[in-house]
mmCIF file of C-alpha atoms in Angstrom:
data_model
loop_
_atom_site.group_PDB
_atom_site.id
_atom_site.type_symbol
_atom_site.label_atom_id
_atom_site.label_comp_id
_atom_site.label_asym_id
_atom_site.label_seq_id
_atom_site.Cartn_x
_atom_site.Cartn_y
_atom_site.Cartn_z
ATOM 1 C CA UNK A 163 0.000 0.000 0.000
ATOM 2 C CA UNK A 164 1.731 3.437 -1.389
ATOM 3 C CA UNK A 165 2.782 5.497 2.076
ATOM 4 C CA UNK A 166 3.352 9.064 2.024
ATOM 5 C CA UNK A 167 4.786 11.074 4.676
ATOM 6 C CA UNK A 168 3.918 14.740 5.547
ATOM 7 C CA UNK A 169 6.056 16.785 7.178
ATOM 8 C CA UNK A 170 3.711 19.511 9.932
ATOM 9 C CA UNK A 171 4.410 21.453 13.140
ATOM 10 C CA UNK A 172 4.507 19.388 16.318
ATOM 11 C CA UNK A 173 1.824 20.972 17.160
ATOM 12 C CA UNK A 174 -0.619 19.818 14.712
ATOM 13 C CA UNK A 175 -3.870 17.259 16.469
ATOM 14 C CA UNK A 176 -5.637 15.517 14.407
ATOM 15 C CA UNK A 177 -9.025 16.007 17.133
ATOM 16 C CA UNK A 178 -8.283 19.931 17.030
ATOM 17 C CA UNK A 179 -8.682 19.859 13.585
ATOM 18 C CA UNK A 180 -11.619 17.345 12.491
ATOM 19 C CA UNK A 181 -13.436 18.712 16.210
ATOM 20 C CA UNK A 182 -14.756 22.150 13.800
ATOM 21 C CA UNK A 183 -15.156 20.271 10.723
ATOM 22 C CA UNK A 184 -18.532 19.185 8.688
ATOM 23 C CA UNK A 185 -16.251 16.431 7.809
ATOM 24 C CA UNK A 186 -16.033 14.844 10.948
ATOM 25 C CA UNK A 187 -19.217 12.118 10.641
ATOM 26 C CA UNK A 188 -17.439 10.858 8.175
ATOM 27 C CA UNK A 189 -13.873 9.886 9.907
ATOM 28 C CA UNK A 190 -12.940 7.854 12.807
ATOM 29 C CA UNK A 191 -10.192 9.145 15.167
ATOM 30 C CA UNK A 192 -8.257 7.008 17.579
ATOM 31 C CA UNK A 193 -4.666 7.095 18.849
ATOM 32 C CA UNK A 194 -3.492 10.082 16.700
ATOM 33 C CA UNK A 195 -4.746 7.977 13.262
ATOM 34 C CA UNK A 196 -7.380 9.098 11.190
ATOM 35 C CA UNK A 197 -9.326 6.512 9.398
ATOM 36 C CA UNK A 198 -12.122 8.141 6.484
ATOM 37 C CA UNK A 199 -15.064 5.675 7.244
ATOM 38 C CA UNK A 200 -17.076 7.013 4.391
ATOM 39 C CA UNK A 201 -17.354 8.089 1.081
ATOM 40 C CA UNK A 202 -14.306 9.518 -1.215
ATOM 41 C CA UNK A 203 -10.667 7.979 -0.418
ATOM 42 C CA UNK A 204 -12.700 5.419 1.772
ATOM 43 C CA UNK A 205 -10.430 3.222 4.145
ATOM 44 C CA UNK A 206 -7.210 6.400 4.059
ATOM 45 C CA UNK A 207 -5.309 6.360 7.382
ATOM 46 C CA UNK A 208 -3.257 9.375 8.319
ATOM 47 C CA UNK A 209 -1.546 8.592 11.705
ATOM 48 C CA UNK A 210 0.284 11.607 13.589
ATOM 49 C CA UNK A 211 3.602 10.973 14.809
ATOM 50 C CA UNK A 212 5.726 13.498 16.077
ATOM 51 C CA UNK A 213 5.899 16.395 13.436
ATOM 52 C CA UNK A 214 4.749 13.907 10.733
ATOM 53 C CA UNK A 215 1.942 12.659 9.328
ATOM 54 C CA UNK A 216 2.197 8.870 7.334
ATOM 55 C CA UNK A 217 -0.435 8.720 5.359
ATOM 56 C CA UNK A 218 -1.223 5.382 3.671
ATOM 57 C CA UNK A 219 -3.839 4.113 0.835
ATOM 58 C CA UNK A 220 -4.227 1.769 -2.286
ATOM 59 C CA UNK A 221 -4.342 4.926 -4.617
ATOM 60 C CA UNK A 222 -2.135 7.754 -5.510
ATOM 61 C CA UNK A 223 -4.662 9.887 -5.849
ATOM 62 C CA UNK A 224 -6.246 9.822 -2.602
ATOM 63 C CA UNK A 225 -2.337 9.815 -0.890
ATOM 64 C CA UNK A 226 -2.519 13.534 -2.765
ATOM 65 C CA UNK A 227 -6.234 14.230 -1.186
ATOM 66 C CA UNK A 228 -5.004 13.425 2.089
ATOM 67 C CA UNK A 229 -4.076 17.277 2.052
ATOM 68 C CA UNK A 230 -7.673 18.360 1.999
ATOM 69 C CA UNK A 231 -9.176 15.802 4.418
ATOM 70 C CA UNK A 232 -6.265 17.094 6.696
ATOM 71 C CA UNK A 233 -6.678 20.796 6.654
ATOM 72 C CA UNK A 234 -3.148 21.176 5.102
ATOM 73 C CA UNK A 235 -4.090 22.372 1.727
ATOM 74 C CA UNK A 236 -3.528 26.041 2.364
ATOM 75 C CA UNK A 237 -1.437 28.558 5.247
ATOM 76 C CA UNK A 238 -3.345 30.924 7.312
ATOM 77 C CA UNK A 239 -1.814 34.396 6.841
ATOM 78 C CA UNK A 240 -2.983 37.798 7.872
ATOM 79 C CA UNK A 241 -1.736 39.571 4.944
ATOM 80 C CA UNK A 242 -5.456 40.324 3.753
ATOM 81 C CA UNK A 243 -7.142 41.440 7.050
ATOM 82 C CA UNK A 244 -7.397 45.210 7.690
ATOM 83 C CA UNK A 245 -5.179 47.355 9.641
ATOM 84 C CA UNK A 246 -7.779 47.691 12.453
ATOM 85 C CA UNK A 247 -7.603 43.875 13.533
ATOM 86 C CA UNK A 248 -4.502 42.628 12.171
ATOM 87 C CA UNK A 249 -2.626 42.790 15.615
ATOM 88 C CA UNK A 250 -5.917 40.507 16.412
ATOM 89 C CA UNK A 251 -5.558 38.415 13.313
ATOM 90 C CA UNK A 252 -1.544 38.079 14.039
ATOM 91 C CA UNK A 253 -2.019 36.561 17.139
ATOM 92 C CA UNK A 254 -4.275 33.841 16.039
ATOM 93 C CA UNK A 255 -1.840 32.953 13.314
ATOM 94 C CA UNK A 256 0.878 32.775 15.087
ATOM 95 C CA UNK A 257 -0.312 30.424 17.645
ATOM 96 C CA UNK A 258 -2.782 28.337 14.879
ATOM 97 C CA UNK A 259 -0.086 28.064 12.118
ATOM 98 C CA UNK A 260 -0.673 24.484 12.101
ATOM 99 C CA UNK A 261 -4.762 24.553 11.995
ATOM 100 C CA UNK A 262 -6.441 24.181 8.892
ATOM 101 C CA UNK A 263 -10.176 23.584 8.099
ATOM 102 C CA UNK A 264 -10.395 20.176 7.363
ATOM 103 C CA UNK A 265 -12.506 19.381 4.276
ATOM 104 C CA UNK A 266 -13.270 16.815 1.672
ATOM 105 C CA UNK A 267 -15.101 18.738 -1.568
ATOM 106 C CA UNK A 268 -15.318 15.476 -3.529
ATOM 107 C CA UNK A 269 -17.999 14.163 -0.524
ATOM 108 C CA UNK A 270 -20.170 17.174 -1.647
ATOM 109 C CA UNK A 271 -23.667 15.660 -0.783
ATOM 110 C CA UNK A 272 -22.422 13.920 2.687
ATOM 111 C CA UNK A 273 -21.167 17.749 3.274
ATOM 112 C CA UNK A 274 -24.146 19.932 2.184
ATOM 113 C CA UNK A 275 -26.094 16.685 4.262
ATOM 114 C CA UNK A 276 -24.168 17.946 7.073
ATOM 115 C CA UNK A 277 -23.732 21.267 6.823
ATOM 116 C CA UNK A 278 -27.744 21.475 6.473
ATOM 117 C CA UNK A 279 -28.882 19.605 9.042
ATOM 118 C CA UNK A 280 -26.245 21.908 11.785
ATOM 119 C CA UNK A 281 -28.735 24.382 12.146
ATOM 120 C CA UNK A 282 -30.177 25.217 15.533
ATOM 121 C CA UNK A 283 -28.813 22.103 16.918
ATOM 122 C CA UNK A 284 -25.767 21.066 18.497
ATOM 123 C CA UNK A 285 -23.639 19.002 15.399
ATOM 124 C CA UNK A 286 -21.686 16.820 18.219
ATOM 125 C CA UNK A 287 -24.310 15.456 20.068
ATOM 126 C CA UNK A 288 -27.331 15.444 17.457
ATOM 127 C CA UNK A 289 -25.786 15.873 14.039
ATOM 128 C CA UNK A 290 -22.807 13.343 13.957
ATOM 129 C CA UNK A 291 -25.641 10.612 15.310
ATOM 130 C CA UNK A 292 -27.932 11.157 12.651
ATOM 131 C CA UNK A 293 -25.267 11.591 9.516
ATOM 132 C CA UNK A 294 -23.455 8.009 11.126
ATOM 133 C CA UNK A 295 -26.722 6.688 11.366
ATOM 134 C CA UNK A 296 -27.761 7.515 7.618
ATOM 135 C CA UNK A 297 -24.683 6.074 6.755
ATOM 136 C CA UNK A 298 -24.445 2.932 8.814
ATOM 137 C CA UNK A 299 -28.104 2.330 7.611
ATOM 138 C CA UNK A 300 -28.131 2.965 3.956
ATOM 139 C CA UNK A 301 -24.164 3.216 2.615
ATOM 140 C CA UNK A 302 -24.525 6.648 1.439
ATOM 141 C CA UNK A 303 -26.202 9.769 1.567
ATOM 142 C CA UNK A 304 -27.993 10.079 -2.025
ATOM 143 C CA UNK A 305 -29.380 6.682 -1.298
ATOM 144 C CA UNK A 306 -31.731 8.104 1.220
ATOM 145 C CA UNK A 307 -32.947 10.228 -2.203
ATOM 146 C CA UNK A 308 -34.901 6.508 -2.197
ATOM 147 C CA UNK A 309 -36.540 6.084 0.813
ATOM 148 C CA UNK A 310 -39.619 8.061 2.314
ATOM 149 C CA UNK A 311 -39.774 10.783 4.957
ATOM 150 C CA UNK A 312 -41.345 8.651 7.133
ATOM 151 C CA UNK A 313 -38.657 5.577 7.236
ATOM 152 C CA UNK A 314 -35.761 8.406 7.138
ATOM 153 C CA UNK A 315 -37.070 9.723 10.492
ATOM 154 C CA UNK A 316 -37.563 6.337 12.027
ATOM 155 C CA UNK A 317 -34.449 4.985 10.993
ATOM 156 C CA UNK A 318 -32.394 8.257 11.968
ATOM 157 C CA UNK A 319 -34.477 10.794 14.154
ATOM 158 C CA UNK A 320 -37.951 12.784 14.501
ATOM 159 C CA UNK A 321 -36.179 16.350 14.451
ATOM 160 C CA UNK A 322 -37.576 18.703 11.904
ATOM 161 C CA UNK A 323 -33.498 19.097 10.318
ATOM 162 C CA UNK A 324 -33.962 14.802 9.524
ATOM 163 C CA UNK A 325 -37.603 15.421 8.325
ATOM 164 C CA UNK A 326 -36.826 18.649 6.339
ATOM 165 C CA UNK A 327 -33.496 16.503 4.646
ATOM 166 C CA UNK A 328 -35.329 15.073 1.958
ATOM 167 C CA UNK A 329 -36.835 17.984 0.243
ATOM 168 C CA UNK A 330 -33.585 19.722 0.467
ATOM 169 C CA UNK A 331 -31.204 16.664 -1.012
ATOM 170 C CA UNK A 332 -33.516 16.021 -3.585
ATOM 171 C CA UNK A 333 -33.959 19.598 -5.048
ATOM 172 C CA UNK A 334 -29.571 20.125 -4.396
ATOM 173 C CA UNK A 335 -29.080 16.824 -6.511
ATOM 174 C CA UNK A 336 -31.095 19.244 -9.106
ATOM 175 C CA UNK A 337 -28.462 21.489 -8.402
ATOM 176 C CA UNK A 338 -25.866 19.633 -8.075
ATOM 177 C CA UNK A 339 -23.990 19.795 -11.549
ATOM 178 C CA UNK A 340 -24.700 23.501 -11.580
ATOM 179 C CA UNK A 341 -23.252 24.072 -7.815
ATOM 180 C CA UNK A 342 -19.935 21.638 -8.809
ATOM 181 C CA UNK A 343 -18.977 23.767 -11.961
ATOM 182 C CA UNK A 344 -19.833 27.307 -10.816
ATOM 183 C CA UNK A 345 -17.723 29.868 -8.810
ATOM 184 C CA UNK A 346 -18.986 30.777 -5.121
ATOM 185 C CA UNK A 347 -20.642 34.094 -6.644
ATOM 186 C CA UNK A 348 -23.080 32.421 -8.886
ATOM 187 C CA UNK A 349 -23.300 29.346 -6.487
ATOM 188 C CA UNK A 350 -24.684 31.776 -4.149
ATOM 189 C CA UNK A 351 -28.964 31.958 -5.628
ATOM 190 C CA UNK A 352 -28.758 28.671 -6.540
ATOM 191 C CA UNK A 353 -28.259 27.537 -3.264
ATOM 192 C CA UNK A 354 -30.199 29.359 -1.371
ATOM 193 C CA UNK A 355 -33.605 28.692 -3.742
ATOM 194 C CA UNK A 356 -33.378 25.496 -1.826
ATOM 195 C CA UNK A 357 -35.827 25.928 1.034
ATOM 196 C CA UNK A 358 -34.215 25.400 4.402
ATOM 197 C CA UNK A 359 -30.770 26.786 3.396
ATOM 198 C CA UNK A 360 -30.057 30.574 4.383
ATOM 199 C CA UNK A 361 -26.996 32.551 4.643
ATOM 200 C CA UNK A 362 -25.463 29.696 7.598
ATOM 201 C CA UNK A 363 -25.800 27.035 5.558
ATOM 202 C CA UNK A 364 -24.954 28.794 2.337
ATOM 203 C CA UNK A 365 -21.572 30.564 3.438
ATOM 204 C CA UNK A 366 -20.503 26.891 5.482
ATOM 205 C CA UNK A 367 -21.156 25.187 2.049
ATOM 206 C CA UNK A 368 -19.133 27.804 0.071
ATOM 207 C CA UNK A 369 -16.088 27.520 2.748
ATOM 208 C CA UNK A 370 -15.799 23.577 2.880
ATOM 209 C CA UNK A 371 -17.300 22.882 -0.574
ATOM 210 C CA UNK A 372 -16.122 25.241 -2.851
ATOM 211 C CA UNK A 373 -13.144 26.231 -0.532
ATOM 212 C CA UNK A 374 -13.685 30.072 -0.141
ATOM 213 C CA UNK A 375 -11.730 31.200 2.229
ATOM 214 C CA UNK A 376 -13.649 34.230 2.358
ATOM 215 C CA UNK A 377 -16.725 32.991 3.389
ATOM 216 C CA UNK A 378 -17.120 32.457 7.211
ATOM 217 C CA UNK A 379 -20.875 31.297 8.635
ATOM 218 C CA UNK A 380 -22.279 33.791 10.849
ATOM 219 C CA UNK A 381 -23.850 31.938 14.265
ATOM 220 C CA UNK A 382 -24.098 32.065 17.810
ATOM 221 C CA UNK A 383 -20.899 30.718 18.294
ATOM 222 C CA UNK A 384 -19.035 33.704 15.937
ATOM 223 C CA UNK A 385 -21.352 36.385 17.976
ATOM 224 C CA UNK A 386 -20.239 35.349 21.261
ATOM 225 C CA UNK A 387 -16.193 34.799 20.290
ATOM 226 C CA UNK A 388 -16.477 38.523 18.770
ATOM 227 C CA UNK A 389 -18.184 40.203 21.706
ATOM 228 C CA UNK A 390 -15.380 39.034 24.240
ATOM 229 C CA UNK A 391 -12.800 41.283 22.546
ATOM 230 C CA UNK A 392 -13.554 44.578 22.697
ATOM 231 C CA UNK A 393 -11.435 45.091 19.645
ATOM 232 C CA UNK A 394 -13.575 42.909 17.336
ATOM 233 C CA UNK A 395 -16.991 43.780 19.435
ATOM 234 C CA UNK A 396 -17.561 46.884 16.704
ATOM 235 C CA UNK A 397 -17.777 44.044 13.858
ATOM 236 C CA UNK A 398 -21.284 42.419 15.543
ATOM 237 C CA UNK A 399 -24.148 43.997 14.030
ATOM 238 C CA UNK A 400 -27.304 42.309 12.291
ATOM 239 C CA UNK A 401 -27.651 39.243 10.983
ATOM 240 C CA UNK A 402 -27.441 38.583 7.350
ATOM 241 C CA UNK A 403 -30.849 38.503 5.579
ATOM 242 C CA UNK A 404 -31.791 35.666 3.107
ATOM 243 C CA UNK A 405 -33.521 38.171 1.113
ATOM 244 C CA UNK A 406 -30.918 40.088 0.577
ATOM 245 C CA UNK A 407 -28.525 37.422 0.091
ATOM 246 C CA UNK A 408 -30.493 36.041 -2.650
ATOM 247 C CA UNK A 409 -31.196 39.287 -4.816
ATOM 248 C CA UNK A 410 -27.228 40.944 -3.981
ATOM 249 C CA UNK A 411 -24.302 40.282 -3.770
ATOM 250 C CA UNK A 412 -22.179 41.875 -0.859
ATOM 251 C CA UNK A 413 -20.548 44.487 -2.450
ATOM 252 C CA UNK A 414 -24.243 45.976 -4.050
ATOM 253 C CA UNK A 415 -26.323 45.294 -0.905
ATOM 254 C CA UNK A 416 -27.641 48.049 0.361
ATOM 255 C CA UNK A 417 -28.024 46.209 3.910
ATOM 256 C CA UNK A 418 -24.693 45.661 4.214
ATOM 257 C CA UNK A 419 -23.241 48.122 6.352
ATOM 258 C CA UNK A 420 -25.578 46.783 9.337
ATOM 259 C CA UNK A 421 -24.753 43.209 8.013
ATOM 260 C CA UNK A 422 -22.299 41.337 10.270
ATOM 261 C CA UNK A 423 -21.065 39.150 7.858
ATOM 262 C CA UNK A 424 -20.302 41.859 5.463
ATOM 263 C CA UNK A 425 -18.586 43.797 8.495
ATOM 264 C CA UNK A 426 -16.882 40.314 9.421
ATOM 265 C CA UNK A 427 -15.378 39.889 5.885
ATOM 266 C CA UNK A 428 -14.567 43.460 5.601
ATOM 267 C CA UNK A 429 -12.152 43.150 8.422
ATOM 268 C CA UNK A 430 -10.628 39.720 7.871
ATOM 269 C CA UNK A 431 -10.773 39.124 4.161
ATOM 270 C CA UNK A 432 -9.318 35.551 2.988
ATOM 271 C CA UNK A 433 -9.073 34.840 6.710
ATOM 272 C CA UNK A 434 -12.443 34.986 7.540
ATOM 273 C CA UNK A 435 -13.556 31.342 7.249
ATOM 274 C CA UNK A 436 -10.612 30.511 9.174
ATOM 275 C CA UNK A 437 -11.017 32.680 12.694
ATOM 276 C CA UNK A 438 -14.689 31.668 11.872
ATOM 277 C CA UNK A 439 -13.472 27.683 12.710
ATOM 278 C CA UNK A 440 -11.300 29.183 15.524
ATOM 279 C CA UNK A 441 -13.453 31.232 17.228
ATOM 280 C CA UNK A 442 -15.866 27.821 17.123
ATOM 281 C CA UNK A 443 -13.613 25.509 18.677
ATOM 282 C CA UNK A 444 -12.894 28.429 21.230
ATOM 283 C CA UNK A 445 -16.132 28.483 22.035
ATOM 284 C CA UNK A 446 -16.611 24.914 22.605
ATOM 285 C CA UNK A 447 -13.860 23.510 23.948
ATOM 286 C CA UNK A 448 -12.276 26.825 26.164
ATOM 287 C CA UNK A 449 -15.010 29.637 26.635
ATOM 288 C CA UNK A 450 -17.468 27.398 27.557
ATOM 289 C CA UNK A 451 -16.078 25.591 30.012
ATOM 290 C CA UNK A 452 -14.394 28.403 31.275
ATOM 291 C CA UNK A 453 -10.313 27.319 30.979
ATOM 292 C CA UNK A 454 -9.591 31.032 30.984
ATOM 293 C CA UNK A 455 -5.279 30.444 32.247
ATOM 294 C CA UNK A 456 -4.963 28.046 29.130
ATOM 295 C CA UNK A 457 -5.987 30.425 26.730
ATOM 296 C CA UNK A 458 -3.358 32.938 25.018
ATOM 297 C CA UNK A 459 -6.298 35.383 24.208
ATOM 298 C CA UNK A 460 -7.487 35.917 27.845
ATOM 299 C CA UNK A 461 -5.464 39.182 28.137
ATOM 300 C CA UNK A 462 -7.746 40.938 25.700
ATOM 301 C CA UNK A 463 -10.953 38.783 26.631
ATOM 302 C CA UNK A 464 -13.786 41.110 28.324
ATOM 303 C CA UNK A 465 -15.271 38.097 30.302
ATOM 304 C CA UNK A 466 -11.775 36.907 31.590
ATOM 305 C CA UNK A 467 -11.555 40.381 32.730
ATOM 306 C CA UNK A 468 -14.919 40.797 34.606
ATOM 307 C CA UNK A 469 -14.200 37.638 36.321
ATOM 308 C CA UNK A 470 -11.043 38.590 37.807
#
C-alpha cells in the first residue's frame, strides 16, 4: 500500500482539527490515526507521529487528497485582514499556524447533508448521530434520495433538520452539476432557492465545498467569540438577511453596512472562514467551560476580565 509522509508542526492534532469540521461524521479518530469511514478515499489512514503525518492508501490519488481531508491544503496568513484587527488576526496565526479547516469537496452531498442539518442544533451530540446513522443504515447519503420521509425519520431521528433533509437533497441533486462547476458568486442563488438553506448554511457550504476562504458562517458561536474582545466587538451587528442574500451580492447590498457578515469579511478578508473555525472551537472547547489560564487570548478577553 503506497505510504506518504507529511512533514507539519509538532503541534498539529488531528481532534483539534476534524473537532470544527462538517467532515467529521465521516472519519474515525483514535490514537493520533485518522481513518475516512465514508465516502471519497474510503479506508485512508493518516496517523500523527511526532511532526509527521504517514499517510497510507491503495491509490495515488487519494495519498494527494489526504491534504484536503487534513486541513493542510492552504497557510493561514494575515496579509489580507485590515489594519484595524490585524494585531488581532496576528495573534491567532501565530499560535494556529498548524490549523487548517479540514474538508473533503469530492464528498459534496455527505457535506451539504451535514452542513444542512447543523442548524439550531448542536452538530456533536445530534448531528454526527444522525449523519453516522444515515450512513451505517443505507451506505450513502444520495441513497436516502430513495426512501420516504417517514422511514428516514424512524431509521435516523424525529427532528424537523432529519424530516426537512429530503426535500432539500432532492432539489440540491437538481443542483448539483450547476453548484460543482460554478464559482462561489453564482453558487450563491442557486443555493439558497433550496428551502431550508439561508446565509449559515450557504456561506458553510461555500467555505468547505467550494473552498472560499472568504466565506465564514455567521452563528451564535461567531457572535459570542467577537463580543469578548472589545477590539472585534464593533464588527457584531445584524444578521445577514436571506432576502438580501439572494437578490445581492455583498458588495451591491444596500443592507450591508448593518450586516455582520459583510462587516466580518470586511475586516478579515481571505481569513475569515478561518477565525470563523477558531473562534468555534474556542467556544466549545475553552469559553465554555471556562479554561480562561490556558488560553493565550485571555489578556484581551472582556469576560476573563470581569471575572477577575
Amino acid at each position: 500500500m503506497p505510504i506518504h509522509v507529511i512533514d507539519t508542526d509538532m503541534n498539529y492534532d488531528l481532534q483539534l482539527v476534524m473537532y470544527p469540521s462538517f467532515l467529521l461524521p465521516l472519519v474515525s479518530i483514535s490514537d493520533n490515526t485518522l481513518t475516512k469511514m465514508w465516502g471519497v478515499c474510503r479506508g485512508l489512514r493518516a496517523r500523527k507521529s511526532g511532526a509527521k503525518i504517514i499517510v497510507e492508501h491503495g491509490d495515488s490519488q487519494c495519498i494527494e487528497y489526504a491534504y484536503e481531508i487534513l486541513g493542510l491544503w492552504f497557510t493561514p496568513s494575515a496579509d489580507s485582514v485590515s489594519d484595524d484587527y490585524r494585531d488581532f488576526a496576528e495573534i491567532l496565526v501565530e499560535n494556529y499556524s498548524w490549523f487548517g479547516i479540514a474538508t473533503s469537496p469530492l464528498d459534496d452531498v455527505e457535506l451539504f447533508a451535514s452542513i444542512f442539518l447543523s442548524q439550531n442544533t448542536d452538530f456533536h451530540v445530534n448531528v454526527v448521530k444522525w449523519m453516522s446513522r444515515i450512513l451505517e443504515i443505507y451506505g450513502s447519503i444520495d441513497a436516502v434520495l430513495s426512501v420516504s420521509v417517514d422511514r428516514l425519520v424512524k431509521d435516523v431521528g424525529k427532528s424537523y433538520q432529519v424530516r426537512n433533509l429530503l426535500q432539500a437533497l432532492n432539489k440540491y441533486m437538481e443542483l448539483r452539476n450547476t453548484l460543482i462547476a460554478c464559482n462561489s458568486e453564482e453558487a450563491r442563488p442557486a443555493l439558497l432557492s433550496i428551502k431550508g438553506v439561508g446565509p449559515k448554511v450557504l456561506h458553510s457550504y461555500l467555505l468547505f465545498v467550494k473552498k472560499d476562504l472568504n466565506c465564514a458562517a455567521v452563528d451564535k458561536n461567531l457572535l459570542s467569540f467577537l463580543k469578548r474582545f472589545e477590539v472585534l466587538s464593533n464588527i457584531v451587528a445584524d444578521m445577514p438577511r436571506k432576502d438580501m442574500c439572494t437578490k445581492y451580492s455583498c458588495q451591491f447590498c444596500s443592507f450591508n453596512k448593518r450586516c455582520t457578515y459583510y462587516r466580518f469579511h470586511r475586516a478579515f478578508g481571505r481569513l475569515s472562514g478561518w477565525i470563523q473555525t477558531i473562534a468555534y472551537m474556542h467556544n466549545k472547547l475553552l469559553c465554555r467551560n471556562r479554561l480562561c489560564e490556558r488560553c493565550f487570548l485571555k489578556h484581551m478577553c472582556k469576560d476573563f476580565r470581569d471575572r477577575r
